[in-house]
mmCIF file of C-alpha atoms and ligand atoms in Angstrom:
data_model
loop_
_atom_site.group_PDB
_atom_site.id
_atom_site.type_symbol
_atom_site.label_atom_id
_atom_site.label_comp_id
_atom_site.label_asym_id
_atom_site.label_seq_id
_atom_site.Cartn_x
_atom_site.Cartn_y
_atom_site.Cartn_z
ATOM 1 C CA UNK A 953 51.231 27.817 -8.622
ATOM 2 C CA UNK A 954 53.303 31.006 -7.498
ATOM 3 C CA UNK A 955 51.494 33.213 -5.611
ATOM 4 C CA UNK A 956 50.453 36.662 -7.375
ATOM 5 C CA UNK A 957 53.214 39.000 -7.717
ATOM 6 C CA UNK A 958 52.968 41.716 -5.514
ATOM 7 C CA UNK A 959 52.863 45.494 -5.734
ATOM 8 C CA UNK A 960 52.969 47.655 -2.543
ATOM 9 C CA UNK A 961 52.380 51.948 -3.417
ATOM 10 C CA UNK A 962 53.059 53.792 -0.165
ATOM 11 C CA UNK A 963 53.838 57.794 0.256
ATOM 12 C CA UNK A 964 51.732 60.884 1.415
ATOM 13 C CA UNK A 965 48.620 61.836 0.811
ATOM 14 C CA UNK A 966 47.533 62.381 -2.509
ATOM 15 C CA UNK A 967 51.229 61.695 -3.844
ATOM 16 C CA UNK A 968 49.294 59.938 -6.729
ATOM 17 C CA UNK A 969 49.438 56.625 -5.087
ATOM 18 C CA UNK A 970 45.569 55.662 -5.887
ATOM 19 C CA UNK A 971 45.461 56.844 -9.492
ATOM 20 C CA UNK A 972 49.021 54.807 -10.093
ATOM 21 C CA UNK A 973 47.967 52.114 -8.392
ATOM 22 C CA UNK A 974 44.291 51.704 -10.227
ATOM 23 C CA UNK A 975 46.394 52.053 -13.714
ATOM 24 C CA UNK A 976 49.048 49.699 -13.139
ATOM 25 C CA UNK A 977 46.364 47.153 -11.780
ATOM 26 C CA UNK A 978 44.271 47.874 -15.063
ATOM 27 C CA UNK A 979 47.623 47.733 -17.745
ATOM 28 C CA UNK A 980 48.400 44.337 -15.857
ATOM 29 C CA UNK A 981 45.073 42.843 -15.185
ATOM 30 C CA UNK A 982 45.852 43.008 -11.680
ATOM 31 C CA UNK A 983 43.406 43.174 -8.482
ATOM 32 C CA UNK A 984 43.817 46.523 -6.770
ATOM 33 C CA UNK A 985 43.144 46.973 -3.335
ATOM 34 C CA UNK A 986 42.688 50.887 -1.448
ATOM 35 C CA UNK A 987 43.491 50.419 1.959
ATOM 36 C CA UNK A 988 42.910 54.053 2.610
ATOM 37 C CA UNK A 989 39.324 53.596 1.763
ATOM 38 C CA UNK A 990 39.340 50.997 5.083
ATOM 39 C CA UNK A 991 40.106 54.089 7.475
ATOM 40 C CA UNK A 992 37.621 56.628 5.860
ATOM 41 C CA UNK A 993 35.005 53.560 6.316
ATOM 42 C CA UNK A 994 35.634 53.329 10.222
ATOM 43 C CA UNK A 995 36.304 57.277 10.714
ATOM 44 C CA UNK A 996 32.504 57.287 8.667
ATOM 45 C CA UNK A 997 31.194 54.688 10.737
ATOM 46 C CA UNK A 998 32.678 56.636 14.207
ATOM 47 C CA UNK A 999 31.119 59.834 13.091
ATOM 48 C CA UNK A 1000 27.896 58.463 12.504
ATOM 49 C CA UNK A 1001 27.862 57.751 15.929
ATOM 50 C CA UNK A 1002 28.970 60.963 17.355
ATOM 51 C CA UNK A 1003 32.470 58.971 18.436
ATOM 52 C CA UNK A 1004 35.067 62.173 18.599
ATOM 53 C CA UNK A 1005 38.231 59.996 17.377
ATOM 54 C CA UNK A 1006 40.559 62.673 19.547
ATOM 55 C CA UNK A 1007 38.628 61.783 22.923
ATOM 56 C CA UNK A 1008 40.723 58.924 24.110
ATOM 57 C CA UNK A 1009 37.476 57.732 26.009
ATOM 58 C CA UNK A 1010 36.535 56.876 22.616
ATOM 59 C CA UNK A 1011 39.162 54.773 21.809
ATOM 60 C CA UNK A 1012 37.702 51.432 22.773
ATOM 61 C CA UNK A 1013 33.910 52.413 21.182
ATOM 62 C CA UNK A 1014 36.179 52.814 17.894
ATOM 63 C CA UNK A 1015 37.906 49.572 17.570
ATOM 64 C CA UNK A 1016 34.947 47.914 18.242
ATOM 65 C CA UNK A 1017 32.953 49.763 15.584
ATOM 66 C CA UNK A 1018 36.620 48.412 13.732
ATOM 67 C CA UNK A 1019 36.022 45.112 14.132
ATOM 68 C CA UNK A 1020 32.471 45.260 13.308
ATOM 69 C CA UNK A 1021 32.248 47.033 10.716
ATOM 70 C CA UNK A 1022 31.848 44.959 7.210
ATOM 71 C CA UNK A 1023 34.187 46.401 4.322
ATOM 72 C CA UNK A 1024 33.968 45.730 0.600
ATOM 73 C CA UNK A 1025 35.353 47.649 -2.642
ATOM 74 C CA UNK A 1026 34.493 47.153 -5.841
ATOM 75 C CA UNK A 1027 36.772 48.244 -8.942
ATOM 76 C CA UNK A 1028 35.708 48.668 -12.107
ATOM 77 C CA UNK A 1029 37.755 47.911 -14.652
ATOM 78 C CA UNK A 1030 37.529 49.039 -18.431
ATOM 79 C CA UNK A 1031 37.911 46.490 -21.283
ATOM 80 C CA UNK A 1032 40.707 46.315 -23.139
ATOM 81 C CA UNK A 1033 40.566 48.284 -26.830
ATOM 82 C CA UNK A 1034 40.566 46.165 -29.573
ATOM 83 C CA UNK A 1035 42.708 48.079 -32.349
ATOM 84 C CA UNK A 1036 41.616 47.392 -36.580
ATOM 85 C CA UNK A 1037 45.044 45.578 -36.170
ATOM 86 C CA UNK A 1038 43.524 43.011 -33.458
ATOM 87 C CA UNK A 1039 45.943 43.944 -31.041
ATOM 88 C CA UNK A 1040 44.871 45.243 -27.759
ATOM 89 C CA UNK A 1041 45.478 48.190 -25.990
ATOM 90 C CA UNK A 1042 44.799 49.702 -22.369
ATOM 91 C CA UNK A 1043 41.725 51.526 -22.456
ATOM 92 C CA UNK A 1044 42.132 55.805 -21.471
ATOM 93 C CA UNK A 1045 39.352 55.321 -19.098
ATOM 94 C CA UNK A 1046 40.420 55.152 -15.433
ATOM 95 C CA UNK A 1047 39.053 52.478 -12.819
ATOM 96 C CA UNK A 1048 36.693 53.614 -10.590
ATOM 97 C CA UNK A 1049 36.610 52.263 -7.298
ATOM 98 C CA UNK A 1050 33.456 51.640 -4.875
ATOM 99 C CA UNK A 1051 33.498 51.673 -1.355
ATOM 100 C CA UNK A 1052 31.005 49.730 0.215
ATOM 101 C CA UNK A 1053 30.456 49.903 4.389
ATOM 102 C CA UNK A 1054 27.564 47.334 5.755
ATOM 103 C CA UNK A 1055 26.050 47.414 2.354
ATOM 104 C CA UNK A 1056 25.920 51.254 1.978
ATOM 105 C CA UNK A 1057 27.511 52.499 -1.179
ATOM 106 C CA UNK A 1058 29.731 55.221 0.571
ATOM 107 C CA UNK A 1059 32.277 56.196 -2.267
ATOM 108 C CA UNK A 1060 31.537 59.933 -2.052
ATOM 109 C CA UNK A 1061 30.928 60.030 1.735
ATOM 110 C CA UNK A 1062 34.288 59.039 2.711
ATOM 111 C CA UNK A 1063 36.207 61.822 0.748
ATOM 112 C CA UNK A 1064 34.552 64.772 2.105
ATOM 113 C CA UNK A 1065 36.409 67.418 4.669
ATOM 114 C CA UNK A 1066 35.336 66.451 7.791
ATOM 115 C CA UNK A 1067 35.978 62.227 7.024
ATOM 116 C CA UNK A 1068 39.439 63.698 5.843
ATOM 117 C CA UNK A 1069 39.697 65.295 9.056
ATOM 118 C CA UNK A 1070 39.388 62.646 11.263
ATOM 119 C CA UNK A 1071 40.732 59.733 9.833
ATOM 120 C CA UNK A 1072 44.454 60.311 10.839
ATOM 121 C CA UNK A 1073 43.204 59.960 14.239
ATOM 122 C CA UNK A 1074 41.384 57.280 13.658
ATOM 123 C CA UNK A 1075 44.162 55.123 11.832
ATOM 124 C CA UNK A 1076 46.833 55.703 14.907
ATOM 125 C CA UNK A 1077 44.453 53.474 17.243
ATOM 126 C CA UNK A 1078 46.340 50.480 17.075
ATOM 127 C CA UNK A 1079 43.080 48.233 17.433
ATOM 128 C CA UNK A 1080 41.686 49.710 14.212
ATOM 129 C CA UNK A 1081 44.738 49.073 12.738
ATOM 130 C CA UNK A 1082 44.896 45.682 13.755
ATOM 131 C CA UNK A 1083 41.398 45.292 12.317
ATOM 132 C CA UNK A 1084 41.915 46.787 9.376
ATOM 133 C CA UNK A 1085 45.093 44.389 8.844
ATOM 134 C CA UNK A 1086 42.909 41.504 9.152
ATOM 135 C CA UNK A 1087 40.030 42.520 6.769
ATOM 136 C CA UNK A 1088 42.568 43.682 4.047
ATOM 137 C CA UNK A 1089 44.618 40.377 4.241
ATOM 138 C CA UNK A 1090 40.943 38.485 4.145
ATOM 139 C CA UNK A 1091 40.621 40.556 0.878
ATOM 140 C CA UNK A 1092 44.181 39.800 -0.583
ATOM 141 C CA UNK A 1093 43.905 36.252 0.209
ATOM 142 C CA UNK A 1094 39.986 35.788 -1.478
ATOM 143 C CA UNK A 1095 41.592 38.591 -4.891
ATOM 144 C CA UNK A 1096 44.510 35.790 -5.608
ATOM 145 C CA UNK A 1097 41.971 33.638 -7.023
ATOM 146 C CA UNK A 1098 39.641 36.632 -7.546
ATOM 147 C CA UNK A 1099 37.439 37.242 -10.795
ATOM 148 C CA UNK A 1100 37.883 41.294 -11.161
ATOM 149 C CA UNK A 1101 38.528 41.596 -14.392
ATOM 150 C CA UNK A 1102 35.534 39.752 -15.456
ATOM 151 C CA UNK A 1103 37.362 36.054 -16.350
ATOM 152 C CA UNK A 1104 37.156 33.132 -13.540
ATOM 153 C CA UNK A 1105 40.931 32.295 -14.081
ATOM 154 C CA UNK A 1106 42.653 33.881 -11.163
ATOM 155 C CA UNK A 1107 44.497 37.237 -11.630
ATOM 156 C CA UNK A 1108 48.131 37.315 -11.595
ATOM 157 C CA UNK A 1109 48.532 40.103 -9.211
ATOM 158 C CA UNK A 1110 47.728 42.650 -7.078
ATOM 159 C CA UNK A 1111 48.359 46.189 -5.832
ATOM 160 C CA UNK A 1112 47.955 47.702 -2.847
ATOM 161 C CA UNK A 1113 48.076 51.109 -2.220
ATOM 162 C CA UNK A 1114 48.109 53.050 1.597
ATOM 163 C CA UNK A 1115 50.753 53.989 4.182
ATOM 164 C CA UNK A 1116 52.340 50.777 5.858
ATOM 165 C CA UNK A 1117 51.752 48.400 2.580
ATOM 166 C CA UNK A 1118 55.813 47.862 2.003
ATOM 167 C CA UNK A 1119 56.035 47.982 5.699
ATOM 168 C CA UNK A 1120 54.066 45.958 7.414
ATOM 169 C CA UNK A 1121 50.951 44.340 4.905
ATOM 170 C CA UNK A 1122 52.864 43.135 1.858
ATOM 171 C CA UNK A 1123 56.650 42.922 3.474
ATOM 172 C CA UNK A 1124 57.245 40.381 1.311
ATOM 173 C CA UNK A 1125 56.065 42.824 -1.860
ATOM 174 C CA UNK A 1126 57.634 41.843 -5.285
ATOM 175 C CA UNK A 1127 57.735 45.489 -5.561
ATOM 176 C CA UNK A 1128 57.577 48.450 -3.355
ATOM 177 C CA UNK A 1129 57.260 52.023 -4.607
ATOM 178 C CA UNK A 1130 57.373 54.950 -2.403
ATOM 179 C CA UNK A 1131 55.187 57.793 -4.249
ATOM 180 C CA UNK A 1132 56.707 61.363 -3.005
ATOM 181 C CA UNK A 1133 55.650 64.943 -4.635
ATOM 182 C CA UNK A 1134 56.042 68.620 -3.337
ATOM 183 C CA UNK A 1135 53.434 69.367 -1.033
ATOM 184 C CA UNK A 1136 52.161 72.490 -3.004
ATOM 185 C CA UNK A 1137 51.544 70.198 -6.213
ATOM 186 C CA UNK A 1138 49.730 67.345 -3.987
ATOM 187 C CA UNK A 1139 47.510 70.526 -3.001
ATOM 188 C CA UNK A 1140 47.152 71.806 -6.352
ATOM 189 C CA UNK A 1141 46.023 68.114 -7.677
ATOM 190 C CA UNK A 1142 43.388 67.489 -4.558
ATOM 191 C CA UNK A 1143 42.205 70.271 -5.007
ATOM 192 C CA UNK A 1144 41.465 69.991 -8.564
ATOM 193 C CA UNK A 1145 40.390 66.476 -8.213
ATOM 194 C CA UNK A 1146 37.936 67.525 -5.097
ATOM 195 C CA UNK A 1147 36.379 70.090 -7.443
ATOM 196 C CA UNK A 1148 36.142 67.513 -10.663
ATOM 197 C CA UNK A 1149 34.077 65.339 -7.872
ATOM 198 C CA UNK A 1150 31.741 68.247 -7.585
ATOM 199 C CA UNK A 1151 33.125 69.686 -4.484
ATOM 200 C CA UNK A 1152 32.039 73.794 -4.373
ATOM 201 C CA UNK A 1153 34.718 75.741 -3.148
ATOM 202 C CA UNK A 1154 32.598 78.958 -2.621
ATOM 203 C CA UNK A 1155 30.491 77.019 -0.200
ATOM 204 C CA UNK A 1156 32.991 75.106 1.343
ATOM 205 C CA UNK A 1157 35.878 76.382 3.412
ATOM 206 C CA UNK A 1158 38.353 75.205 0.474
ATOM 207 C CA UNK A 1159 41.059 76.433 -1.145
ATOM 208 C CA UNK A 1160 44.797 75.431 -2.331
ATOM 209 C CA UNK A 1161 45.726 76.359 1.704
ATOM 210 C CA UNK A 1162 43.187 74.643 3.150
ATOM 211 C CA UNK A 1163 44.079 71.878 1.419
ATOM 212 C CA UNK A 1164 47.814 72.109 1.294
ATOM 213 C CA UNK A 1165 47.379 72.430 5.472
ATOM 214 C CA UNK A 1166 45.146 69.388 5.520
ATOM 215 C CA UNK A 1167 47.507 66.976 3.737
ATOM 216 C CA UNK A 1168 50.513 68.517 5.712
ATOM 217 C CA UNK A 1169 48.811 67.965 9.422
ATOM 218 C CA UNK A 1170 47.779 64.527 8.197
ATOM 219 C CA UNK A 1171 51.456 63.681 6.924
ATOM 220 C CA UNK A 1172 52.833 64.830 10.038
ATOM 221 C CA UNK A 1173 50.327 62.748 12.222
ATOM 222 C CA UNK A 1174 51.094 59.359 9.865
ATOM 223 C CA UNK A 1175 54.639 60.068 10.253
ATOM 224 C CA UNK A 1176 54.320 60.415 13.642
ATOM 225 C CA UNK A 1177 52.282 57.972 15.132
ATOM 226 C CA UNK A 1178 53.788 54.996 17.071
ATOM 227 C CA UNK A 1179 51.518 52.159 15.165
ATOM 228 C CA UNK A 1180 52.778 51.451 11.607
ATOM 229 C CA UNK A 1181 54.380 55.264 11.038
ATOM 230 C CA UNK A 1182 53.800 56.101 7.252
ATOM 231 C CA UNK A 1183 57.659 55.851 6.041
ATOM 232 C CA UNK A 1184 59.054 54.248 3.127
ATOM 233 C CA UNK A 1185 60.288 50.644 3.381
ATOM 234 C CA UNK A 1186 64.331 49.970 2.920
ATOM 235 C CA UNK A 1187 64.146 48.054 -0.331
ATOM 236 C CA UNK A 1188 60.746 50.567 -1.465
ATOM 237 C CA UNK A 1189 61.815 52.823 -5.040
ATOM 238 C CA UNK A 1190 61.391 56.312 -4.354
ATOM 239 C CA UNK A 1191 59.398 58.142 -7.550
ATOM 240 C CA UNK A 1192 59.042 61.955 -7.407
ATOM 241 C CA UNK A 1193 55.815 62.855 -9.590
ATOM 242 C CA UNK A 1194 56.228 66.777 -9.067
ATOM 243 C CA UNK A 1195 57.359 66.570 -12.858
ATOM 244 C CA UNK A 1196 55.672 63.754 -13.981
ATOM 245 C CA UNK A 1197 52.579 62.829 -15.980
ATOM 246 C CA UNK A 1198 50.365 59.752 -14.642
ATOM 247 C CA UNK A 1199 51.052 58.178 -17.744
ATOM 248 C CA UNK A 1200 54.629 58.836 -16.733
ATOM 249 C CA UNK A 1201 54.805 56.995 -13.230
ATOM 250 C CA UNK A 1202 52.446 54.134 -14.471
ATOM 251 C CA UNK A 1203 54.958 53.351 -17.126
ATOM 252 C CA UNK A 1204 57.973 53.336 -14.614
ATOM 253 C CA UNK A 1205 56.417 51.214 -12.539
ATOM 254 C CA UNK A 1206 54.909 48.636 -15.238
ATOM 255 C CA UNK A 1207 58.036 48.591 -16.189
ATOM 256 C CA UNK A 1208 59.554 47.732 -13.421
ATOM 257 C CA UNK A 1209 57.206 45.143 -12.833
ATOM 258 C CA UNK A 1210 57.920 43.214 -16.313
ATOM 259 C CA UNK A 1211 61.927 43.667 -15.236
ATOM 260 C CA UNK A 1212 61.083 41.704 -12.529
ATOM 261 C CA UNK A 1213 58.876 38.950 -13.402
ATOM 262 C CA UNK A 1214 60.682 38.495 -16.411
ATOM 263 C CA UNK A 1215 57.934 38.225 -18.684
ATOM 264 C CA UNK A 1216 56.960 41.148 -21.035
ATOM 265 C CA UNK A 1217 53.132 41.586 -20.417
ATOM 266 C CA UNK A 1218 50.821 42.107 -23.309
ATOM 267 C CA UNK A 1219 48.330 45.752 -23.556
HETATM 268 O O1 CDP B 255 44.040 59.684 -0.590
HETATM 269 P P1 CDP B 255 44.714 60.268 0.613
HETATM 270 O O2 CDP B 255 46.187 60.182 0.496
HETATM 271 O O3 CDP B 255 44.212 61.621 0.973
HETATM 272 O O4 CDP B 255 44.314 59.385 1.861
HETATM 273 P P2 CDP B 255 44.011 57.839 1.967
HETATM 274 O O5 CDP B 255 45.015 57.020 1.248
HETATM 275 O O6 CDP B 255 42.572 57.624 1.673
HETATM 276 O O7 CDP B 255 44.275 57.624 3.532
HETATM 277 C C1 CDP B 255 43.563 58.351 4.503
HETATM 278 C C2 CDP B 255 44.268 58.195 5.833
HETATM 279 O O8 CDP B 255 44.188 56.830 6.244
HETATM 280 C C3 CDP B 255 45.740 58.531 5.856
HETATM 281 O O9 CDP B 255 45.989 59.918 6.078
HETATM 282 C C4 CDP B 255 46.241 57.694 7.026
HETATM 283 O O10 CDP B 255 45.993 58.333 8.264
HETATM 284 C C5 CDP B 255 45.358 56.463 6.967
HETATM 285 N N1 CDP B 255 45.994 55.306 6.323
HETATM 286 C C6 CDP B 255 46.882 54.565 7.083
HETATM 287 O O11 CDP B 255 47.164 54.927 8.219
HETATM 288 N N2 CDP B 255 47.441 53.431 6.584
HETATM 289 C C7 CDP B 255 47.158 53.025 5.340
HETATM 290 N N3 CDP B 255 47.708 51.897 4.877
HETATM 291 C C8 CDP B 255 46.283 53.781 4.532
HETATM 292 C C9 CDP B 255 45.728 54.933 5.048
HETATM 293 O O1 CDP B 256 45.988 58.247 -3.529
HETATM 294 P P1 CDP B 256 46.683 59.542 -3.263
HETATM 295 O O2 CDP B 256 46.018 60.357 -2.223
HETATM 296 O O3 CDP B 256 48.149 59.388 -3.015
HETATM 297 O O4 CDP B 256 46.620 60.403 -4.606
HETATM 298 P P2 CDP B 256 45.593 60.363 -5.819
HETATM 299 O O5 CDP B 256 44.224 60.581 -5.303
HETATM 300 O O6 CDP B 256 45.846 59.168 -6.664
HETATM 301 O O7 CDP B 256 46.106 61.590 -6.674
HETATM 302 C C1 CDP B 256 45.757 62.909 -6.373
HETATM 303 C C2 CDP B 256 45.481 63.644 -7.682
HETATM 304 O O8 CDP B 256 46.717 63.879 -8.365
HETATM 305 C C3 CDP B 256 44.597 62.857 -8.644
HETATM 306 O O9 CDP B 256 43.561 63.711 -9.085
HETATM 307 C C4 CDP B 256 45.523 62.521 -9.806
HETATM 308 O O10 CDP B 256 44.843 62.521 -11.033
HETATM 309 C C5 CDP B 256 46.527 63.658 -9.754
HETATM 310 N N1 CDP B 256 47.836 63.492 -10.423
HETATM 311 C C6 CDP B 256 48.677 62.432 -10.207
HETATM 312 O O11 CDP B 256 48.334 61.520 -9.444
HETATM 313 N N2 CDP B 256 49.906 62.339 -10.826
HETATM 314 C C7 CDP B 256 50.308 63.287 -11.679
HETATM 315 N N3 CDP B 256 51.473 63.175 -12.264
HETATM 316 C C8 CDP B 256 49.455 64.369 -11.909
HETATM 317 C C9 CDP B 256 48.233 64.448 -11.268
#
């Protein structure tokens, strides 16, 4: 059997990569996996500990926590529509992703400010990202004959959405995308999406600067770093979403995706 086909979504922070990535994995019926989610777990799992990722006398406590620390997601993935014509169709309803560190549901944990903060540090310690390269290529191994969208047969793909996926996790990606968007829309969309999630700007030091500041220091640092740099991968296809919609980019990149495995896919 040929392995699944594979989709690697890199670019900056909150570029749209997530949201794409969750879609195209639900049109296609194929696993997604948020490797993002992996640092916010082992910034979380630092904090809780009173670990300051920017002391260097840290560093070791950190990759240990790293290796120790036990990982899962969980997407959720809607049903397909049946229309009065029995045809199917995607369902409107986005995935929804659970992050799960040593058992503790910590979906909403990992997205607030101060995780945010920190993680950037955190992912430039090349031990953590050594053992978050092992537990997310555990993962991708287990999803190619995984059972996510409720059937046993396995699924024919995956996605995998981060910094270093067409780089260094999936270099041998069927497809690579590079997600890029001005930095003042990212801001405007985090923003948004941190308030739909019940974030209070009036109580919390947010606004579109804040924001716009935190995904520009964080870009900077991923750029940066010596470790697995976020940059986009040779053979990666750059997509601007400044101007798009998210129906937009997920239909590019479907497309894409049936241009290259030469077999239309049904909705
Ligand atoms: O959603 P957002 O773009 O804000 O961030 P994320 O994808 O959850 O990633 C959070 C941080 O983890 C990034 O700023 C990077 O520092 C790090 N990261 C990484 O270094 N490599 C990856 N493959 C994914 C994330
Ligand atoms: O994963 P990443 O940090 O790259 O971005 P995201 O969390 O998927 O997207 C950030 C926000 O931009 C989300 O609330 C999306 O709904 C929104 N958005 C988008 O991704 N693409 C558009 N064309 C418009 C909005």
């Amino acid at each position: 059997r040929r392995r699944p086909f594979q989709v690697a979504i890199d670019g900056p922070a909150a570029s749209g990569k997530s949201t794409t990535a969750k879609m195209v994995a639900q049109r296609l019926g194929f696993d997604y996996i948020d490797t993002g989610a992996f640092y916010r777990c082992v910034t979380l799992a630092a904090m809780s500990k009173n670990l300051d990722p920017s002391d260097p006398s840290n560093v070791q406590k950190i990759s240990d926590l790293a290796f120790q620390s036990r990982i899962g997601l969980k997407t959720i993935f809607a049903d397909p529509v049946l229309n009065a014509d029995k045809t199917l169709s995607t369902p409107a309803s986005l995935p929804t992703t659970r992050v799960f560190l040593d058992s503790k549901d910590v979906s909403l944990e990992i997205r607030t400010g101060s995780i945010s903060k920190h993680v950037s540090a955190v992912a430039a310690i090349g031990p953590v990202r050594e053992a978050v390269l092992q537990k997310v290529r555990e993962i991708g191994a287990r999803e190619d004959t995984g059972d996510n969208h409720g059937s046993d047969s396995s699924s024919a793909g995956l996605v995998m959405d981060g910094r270093d996926i067409g780089t260094v996790v999936l270099p041998k990606a069927d497809l690579k995308v590079f997600l890029v968007a001005d930095s003042r829309v990212r801001a405007m969309r985090r923003l948004e999406e941190l308030i739909r999630n019940g974030a209070d700007p009036s109580k919390e030091n947010l606004d579109l600067d804040v924001v716009q500041q935190d995904l520009e220091r964080r870009d900077e640092l991923d750029r940066t770093r010596k470790v697995s740099p976020l940059r986009k991968a040779a053979d990666a296809m750059e997509l601007d979403t400044s101007n798009l919609t998210i129906e937009g980019q997920v239909d590019e990149i479907v497309k894409e995706v049936e241009k290259r495995r030469g077999v239309p896919t049904q909705h």
